[in-house]
Coordinates of C-alpha atoms and ligand atoms in Angstrom, one line a residue:
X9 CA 20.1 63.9 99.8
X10 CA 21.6 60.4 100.5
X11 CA 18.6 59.1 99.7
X12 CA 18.0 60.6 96.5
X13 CA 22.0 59.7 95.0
X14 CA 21.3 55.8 96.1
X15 CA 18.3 55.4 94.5
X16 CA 18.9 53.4 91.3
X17 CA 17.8 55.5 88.0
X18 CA 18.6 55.5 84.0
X19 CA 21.7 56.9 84.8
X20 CA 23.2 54.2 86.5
X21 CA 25.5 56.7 88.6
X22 CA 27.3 55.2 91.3
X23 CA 28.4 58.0 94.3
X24 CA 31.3 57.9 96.5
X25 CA 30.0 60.6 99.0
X26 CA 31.9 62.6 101.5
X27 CA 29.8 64.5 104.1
X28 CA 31.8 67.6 105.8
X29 CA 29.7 69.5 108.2
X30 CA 31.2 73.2 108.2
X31 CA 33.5 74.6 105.3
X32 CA 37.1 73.9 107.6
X33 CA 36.0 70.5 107.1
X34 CA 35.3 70.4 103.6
X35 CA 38.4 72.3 102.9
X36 CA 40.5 68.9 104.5
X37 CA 38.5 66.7 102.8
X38 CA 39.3 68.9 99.8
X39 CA 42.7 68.8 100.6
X40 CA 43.3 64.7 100.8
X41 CA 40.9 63.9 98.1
X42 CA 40.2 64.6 94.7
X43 CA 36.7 64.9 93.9
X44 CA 34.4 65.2 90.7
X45 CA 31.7 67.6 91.9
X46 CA 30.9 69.3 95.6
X47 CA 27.0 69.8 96.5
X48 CA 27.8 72.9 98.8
X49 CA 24.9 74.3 101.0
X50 CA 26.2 78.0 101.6
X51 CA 24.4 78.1 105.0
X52 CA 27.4 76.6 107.2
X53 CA 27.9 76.9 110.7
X54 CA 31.6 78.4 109.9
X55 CA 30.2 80.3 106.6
X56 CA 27.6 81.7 104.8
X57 CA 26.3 83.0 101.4
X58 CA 28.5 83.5 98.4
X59 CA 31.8 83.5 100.8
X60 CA 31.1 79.9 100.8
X61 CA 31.4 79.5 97.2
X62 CA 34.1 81.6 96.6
X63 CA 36.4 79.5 99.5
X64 CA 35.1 76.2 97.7
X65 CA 36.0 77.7 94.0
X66 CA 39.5 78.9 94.8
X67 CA 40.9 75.3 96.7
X68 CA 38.9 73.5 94.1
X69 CA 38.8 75.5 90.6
X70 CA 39.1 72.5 88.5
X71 CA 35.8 70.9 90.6
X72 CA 31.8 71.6 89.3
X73 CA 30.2 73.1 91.4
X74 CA 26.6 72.8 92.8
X75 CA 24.9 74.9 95.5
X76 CA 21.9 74.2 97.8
X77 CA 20.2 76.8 99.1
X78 CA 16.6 77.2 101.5
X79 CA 14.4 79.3 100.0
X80 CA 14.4 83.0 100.2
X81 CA 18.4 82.6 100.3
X82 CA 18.2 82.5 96.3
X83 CA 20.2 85.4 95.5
X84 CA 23.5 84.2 96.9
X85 CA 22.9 80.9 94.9
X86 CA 22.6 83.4 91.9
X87 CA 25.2 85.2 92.9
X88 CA 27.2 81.6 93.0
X89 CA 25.8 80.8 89.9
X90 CA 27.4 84.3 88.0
X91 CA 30.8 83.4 89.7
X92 CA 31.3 80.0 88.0
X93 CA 28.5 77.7 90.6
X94 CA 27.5 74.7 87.7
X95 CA 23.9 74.7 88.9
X96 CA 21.5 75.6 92.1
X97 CA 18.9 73.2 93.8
X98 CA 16.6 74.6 95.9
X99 CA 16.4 72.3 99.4
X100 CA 13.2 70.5 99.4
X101 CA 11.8 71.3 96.0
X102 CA 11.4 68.2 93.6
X103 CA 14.3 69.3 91.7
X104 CA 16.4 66.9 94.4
X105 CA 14.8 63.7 92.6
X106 CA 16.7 64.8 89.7
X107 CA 19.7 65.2 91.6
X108 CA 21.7 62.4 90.1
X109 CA 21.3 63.9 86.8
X110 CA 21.6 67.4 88.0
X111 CA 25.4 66.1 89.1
X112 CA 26.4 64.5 86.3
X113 CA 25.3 67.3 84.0
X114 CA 27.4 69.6 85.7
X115 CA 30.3 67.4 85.7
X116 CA 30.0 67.4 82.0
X117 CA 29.6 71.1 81.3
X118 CA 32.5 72.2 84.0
X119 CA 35.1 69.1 82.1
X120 CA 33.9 71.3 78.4
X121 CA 34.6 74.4 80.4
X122 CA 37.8 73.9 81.6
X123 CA 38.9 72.3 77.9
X124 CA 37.8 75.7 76.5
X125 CA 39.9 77.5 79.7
X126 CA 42.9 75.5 78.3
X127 CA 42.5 75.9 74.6
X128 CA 42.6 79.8 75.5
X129 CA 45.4 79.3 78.4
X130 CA 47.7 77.5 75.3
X131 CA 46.9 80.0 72.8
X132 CA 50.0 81.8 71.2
X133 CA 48.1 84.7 70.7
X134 CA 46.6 86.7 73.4
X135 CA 43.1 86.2 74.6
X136 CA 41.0 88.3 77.3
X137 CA 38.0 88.0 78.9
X138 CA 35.9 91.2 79.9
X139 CA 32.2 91.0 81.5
X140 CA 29.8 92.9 81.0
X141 CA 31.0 95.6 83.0
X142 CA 34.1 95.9 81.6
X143 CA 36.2 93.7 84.4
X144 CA 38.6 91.4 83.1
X145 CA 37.8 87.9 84.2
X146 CA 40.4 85.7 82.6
X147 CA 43.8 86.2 81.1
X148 CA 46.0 83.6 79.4
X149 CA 49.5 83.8 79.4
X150 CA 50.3 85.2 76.0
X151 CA 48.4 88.3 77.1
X152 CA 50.0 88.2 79.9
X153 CA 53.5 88.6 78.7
X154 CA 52.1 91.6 76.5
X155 CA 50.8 93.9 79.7
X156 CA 53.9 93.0 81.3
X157 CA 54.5 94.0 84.1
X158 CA 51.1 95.0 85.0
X159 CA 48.3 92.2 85.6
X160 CA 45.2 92.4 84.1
X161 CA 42.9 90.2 86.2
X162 CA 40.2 91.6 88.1
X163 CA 40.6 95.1 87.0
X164 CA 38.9 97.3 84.5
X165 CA 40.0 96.5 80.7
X166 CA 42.2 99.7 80.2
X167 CA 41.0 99.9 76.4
X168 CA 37.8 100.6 75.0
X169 CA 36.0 97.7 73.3
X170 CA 34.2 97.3 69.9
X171 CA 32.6 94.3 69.5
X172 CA 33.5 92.1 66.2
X173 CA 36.5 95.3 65.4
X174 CA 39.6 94.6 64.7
X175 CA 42.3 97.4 65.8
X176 CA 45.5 98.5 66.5
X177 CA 46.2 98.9 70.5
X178 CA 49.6 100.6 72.0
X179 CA 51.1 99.0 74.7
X180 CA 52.9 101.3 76.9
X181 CA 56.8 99.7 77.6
X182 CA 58.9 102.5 78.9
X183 CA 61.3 103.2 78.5
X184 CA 61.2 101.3 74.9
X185 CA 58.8 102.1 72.4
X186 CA 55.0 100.8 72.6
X187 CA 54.5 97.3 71.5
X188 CA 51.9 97.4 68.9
X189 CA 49.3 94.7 69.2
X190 CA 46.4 94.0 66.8
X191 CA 43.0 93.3 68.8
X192 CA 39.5 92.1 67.8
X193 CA 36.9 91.8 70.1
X194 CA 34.2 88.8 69.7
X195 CA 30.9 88.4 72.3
X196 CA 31.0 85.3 73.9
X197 CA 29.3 84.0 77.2
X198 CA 30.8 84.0 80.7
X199 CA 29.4 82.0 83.8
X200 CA 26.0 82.5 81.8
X201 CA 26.2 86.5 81.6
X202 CA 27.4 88.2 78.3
X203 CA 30.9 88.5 77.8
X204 CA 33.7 89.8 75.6
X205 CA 36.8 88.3 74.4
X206 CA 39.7 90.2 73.1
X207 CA 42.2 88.4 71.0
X208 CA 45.7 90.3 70.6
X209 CA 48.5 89.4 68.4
X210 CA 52.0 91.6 68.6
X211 CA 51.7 93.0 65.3
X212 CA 55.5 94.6 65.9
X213 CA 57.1 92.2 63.9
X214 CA 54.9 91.9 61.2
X215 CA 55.4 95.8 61.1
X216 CA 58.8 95.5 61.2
X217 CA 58.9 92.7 58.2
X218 CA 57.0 94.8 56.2
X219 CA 59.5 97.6 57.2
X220 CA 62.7 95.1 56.0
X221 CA 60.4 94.9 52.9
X222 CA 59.9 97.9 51.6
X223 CA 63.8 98.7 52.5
X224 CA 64.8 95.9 50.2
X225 CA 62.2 96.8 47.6
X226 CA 63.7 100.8 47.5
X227 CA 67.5 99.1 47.2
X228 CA 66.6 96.6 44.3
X229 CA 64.9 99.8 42.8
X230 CA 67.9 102.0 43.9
X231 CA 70.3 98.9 41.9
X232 CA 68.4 99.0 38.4
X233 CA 68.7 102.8 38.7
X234 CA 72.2 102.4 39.0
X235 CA 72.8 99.8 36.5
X236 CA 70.6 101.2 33.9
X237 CA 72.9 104.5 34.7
X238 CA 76.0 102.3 34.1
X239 CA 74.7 100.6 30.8
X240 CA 73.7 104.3 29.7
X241 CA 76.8 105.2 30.5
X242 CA 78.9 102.5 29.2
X243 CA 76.5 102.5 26.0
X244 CA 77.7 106.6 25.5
X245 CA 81.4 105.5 26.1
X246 CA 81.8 103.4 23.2
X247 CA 81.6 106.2 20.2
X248 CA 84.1 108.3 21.4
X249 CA 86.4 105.3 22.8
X250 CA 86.2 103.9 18.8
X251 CA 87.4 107.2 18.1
X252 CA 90.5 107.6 20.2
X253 CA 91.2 103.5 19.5
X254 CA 91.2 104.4 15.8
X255 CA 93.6 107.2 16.4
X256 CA 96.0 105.7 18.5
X257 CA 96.1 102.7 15.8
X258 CA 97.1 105.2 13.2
X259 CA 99.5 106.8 15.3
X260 CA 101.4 103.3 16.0
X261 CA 101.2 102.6 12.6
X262 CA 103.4 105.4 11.7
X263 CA 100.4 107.3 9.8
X264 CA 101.2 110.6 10.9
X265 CA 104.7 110.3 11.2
X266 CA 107.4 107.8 11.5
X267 CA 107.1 107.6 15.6
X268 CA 110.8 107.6 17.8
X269 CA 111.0 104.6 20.4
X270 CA 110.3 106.6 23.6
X271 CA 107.0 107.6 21.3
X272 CA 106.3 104.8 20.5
X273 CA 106.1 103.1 24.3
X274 CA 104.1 106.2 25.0
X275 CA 101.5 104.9 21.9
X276 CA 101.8 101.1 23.1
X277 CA 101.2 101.8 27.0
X278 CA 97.7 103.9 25.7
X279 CA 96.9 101.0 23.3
X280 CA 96.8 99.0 26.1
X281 CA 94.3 101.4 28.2
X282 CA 92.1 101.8 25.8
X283 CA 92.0 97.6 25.1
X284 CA 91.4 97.7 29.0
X285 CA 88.4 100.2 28.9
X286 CA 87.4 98.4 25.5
X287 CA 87.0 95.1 27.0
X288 CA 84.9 97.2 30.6
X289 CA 82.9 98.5 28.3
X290 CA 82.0 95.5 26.8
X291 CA 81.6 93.5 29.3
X292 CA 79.4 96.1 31.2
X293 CA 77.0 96.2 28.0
X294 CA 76.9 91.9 28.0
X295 CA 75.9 92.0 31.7
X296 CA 73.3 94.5 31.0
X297 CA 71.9 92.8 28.1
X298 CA 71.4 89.8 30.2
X299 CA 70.3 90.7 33.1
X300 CA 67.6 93.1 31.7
X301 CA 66.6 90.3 29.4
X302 CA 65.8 92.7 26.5
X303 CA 67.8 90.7 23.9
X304 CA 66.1 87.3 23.4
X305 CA 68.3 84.5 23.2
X306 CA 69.6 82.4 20.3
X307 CA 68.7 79.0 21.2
X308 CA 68.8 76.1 19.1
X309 CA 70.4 73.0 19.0
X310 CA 73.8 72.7 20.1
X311 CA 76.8 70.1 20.3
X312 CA 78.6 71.7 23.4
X313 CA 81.4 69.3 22.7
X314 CA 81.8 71.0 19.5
X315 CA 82.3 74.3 20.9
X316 CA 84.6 73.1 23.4
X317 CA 86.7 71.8 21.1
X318 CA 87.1 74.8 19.1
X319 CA 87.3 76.9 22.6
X320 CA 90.1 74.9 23.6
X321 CA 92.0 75.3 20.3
X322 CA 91.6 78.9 19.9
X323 CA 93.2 79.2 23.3
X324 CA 96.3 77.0 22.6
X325 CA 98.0 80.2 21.8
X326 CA 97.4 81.7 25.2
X327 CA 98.1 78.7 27.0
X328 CA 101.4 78.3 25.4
X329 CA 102.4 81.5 26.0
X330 CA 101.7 81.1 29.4
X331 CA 103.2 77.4 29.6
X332 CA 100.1 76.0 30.4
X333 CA 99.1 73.0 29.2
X334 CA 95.6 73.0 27.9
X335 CA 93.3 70.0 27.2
X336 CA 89.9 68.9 26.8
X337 CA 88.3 65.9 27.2
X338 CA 84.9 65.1 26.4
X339 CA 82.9 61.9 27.6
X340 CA 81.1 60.1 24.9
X341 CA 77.4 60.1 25.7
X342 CA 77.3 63.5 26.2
X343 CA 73.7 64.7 24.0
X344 CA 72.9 68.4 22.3
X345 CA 71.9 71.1 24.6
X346 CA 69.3 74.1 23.8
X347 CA 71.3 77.0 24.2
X348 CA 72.4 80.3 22.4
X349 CA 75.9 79.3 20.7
X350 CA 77.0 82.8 21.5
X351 CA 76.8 82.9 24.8
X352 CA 77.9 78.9 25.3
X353 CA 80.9 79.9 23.4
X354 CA 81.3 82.8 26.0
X355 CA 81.0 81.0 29.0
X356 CA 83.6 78.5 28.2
X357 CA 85.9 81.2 27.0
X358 CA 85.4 83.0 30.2
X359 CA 85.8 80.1 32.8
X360 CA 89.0 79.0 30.8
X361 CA 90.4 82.1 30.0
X362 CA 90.2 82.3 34.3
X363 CA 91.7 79.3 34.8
X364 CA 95.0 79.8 32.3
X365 CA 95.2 83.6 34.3
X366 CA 95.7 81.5 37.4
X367 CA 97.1 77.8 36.2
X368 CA 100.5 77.0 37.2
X369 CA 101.0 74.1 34.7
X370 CA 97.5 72.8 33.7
X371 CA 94.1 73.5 32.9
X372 CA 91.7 70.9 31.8
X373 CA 88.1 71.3 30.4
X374 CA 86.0 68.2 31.0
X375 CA 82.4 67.7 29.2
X376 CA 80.6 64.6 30.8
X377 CA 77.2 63.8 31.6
X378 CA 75.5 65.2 34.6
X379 CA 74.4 64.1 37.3
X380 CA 71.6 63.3 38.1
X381 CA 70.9 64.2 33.9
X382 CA 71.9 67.6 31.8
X383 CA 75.3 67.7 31.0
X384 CA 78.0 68.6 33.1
X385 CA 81.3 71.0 31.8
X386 CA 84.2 71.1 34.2
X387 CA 87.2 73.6 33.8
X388 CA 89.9 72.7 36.0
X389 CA 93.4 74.3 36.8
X390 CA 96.0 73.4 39.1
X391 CA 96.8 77.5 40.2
X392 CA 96.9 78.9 43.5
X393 CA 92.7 78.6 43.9
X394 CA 90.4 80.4 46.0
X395 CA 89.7 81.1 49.5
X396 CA 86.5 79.6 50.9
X397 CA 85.3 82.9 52.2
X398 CA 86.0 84.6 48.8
X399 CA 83.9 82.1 47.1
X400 CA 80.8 83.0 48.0
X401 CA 81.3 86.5 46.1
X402 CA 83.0 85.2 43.1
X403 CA 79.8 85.6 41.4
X404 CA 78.7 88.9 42.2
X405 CA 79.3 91.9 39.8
X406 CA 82.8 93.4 40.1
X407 CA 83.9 90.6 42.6
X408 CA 87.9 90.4 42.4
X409 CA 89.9 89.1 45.1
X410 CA 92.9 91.0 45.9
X411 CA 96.0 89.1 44.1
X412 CA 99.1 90.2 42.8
X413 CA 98.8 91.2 38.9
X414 CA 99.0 88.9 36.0
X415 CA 102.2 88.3 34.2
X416 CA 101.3 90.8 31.7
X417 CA 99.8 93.0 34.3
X418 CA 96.3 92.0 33.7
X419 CA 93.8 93.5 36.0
X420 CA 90.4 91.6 35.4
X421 CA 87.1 93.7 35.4
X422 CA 85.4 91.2 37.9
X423 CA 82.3 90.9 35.2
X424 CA 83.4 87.5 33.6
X425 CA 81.7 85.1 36.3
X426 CA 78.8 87.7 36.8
X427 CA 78.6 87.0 33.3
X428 CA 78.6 83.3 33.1
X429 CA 76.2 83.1 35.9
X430 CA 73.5 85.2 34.0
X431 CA 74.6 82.9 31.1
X432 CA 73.5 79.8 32.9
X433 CA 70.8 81.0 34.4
X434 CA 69.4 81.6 31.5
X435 CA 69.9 78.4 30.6
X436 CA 68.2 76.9 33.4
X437 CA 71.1 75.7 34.6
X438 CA 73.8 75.9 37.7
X439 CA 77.0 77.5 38.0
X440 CA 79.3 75.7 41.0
X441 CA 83.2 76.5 42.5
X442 CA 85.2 74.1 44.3
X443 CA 88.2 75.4 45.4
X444 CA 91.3 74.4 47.7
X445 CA 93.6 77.2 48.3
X446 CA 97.3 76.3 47.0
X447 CA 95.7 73.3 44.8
X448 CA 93.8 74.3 42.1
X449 CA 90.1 75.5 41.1
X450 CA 87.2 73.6 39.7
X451 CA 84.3 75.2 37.9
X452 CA 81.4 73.1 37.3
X453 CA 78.7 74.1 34.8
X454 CA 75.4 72.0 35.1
X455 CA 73.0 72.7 31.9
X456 CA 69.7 70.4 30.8
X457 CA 70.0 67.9 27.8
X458 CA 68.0 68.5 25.0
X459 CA 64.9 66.4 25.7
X460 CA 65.4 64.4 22.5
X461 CA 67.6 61.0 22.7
X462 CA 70.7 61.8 21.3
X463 CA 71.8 60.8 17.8
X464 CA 74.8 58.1 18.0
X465 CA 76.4 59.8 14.4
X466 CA 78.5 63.0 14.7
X467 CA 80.3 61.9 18.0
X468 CA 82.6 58.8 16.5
X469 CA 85.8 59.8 18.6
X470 CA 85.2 59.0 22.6
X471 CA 87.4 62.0 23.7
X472 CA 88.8 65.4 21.9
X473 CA 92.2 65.8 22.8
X474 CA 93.8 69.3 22.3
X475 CA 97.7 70.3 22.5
X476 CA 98.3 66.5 22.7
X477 CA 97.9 65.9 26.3
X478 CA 95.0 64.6 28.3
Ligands
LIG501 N1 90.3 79.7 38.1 C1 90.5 80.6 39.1 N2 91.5 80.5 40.0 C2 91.7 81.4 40.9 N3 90.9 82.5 41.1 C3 90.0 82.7 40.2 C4 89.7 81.8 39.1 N4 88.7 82.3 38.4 C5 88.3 83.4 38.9 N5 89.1 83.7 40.0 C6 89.0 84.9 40.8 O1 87.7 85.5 40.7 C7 87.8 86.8 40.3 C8 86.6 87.2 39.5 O2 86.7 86.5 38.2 P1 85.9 87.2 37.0 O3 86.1 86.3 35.9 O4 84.5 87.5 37.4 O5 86.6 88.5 36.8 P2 88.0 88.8 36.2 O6 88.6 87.6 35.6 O7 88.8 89.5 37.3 O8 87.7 89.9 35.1 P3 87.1 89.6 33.7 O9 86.7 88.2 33.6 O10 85.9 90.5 33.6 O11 88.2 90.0 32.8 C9 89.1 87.0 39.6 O12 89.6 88.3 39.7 C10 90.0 86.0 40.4 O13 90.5 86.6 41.5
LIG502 MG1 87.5 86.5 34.2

């Protein structure tokens, strides 16, 4: 054998070679060095047949290799070979002269084989491989995890196996419920003889994903049932409400008969109630009109600094009332938007009417440009503002946060920001709150430009200034 590894040859293979003489010695040798392939003649004086392999494999499982056997011993070398043994020379035949080769050939194919041991070792899903007789033969540790606590290895895959079928497997975890674990079996080849492997992948999150899915798919559902109810509703409310409005009008006017004072409270407390469910109603029917997106919008061209103005001015009134000092400013550059007029004029009505419910001495609406484009409309006030966990709700349908009553005892219907963020939206725009309890409120509105430049006539006057005070 010496002989045959020094000769020089195209392969140019130089050996280091360590010679052990029983399998105790090899085993040391083993131990101290690290070597690249082992030539192992089962016949030793300390061990014989496949036993010798299967020592050699286990201290050396990441080493090729090769068995030498006399002739008429060929059936443990076989046997070798089906366990993992790279290759088998027969002692004396010519296939020595081709030993070199033999080596390195074996070197290559065990280096591939354990590259293809660890792409299945890393894999996050599970992989299993049966032989032919239904024995499992290797197990990575993803699978591992799933049969937990039992081991797989060297016993008898405990689930019946259809090549190229994908299934569902239950994994018994008592005392929880099974895991449920998709597996598809492929053939492959193992040590030579025909093989399965098993991929698994926990499918009990997927199932439970779907699960969270269909949940929030029967709530949406559940939430247009129940807003189409209140639109129906709120849509039957308004005859008879016109009704008992008109009546109560007549009655304060004195058209039935010339009313006494204590009457007359009696009237003015149920004109207010009905103004209160007039105003729900409304509301109610806005939100549904938006959301459902069966009215189309009014969009055109639109000078928002126009409607600010007249906003702001038509709220004077109610700002003086309430001692609140209401202005607008409105920075030059500021271009047309593409918006319904209706609804613009809505959302600033509803974000200022907000801010003079809770102003102490100011609110200020601000039209600027945005950054980093559109156009950017602030409403300011300096009132007792908003905690920052409450903010996160404020534009949720019925949202109030519980305060004291208004000065007129004014109980909102939590619709107007739901309102203005439908509004925006539909705008392609974005609807922000900053807030600092004690300090004041900020709402900031952020809608698109027009995509046209803006025309320098109609804006001569840098900044709108209403009820004299900026
Ligand atoms: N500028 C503000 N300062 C402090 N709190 C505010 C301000 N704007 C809104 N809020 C709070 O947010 C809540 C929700 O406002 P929203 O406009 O949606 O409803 P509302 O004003 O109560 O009723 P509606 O507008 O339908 O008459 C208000 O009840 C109020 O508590
Ligand atoms: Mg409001």
């Amino acid at each position: 054998m010496q002989k045959y590894l020094a000769e020089p040859d195209v392969t140019r293979m130089v050996f280091d070679v360590v010679r052990a003489q029983t399998l105790s010695e090899a085993l040391e040798q083993l131990s101290s060095w690290r070597f690249d392939a082992i030539l192992a003649d089962l016949m030793l004086p300390d061990s014989s047949g496949l036993e010798t392999f299967q020592v050699l494999q286990r201290k050396a499982s990441g080493v090729a290799i090769l068995v030498t056997t006399s002739v008429g011993d060929e059936r443990a070398a076989m046997e070798a070979m089906r366990s993992g043994a790279q290759d088998f020379i027969l002692k004396g035949s010519p296939d020595f002269r081709m030993l070199k080769r033999a080596i390195r050939y074996a070197v290559e194919r065990k280096a591939a084989l354990e590259q293809r041991d660890q792409v299945i070792r890393a894999a996050a899903d599970g992989m299993v491989v049966i032989d032919a007789t239904g024995i499992v033969r290797l197990v990575n540790p993803a699978a591992e995890r799933m049969f937990l606590p039992a081991s797989l290895l060297g016993r008898s895959f405990p689930y019946p196996i259809r090549l190229d079928e994908t299934g569902i497997i239950e994994i018994p975890r008592p005392p929880q419920p099974p895991t449920l674990v998709e597996m598809r079996v492929s053939p492959m080849s193992w040590n030579l003889e025909p093989a399965s492997l098993a991929c698994l992948r926990d499918v009990g999150e997927v199932r439970r994903f779907d699960e969270m899915k269909t949940e929030v798919a029967q709530r949406r559902h559940a939430d247009r049932m129940k807003d189409e109810w209140v639109a129906k509703i709120s849509h039957e409310l308004r005859t008879p409400l016109t009704i008992i409005k008109g009546a109560v009008t007549e009655l304060a006017e004195g058209a039935a008969a010339p009313l006494r004072p204590d009457q007359m409270t009696l009237v003015g407390m149920a004109q207010h109630q009905v103004k209160r469910v007039e105003r729900l109603i409304l509301s109610l029917l806005e939100l549904s009109r938006l959301e459902s997106g069966a009215t189309p919008l009014v969009r055109g061209r639109l000078d928002p600094a126009e409607v600010v103005h007249m906003t702001v001015s038509a709220l004077q009134h109610a700002a003086a009332q309430r001692a609140v000092i209401l202005t607008s400013q409105v920075t030059q550059s500021v271009g047309p938007i593409d918006a319904d007029a209706d609804l613009f004029e809505q959302l600033v009505m509803n974000l200022v009417d907000n801010a003079l419910r809770f102003a102490r001495s100011r609110v200020r609406v601000r039209l600027a440009r945005g950054t980093p484009s559109g156009i950017e409309l602030s409403v300011e006030d300096d009132g007792i503002g908003i905690p920052a966990d409450k903010q996160g709700l404020l534009f949720s349908k019925y949202a109030q946060i519980d305060r004291p009553r208004g000065p007129e005892g004014y109980k909102g219907t939590g619709l107007g920001l739901a309102i203005c963020k439908e509004i925006v939206a539909l705008h392609h725009g974005v609807i922000k709150v900053e807030s600092a309890p004690g300090r004041g409120t900020a709402f900031h509105v952020l809608l698109p430009e027009l995509a046209e430049e803006p025309s320098e006539a109609g804006r001569p006057e840098p900044a709108h200034a209403a009820g004299g005070s900026l």
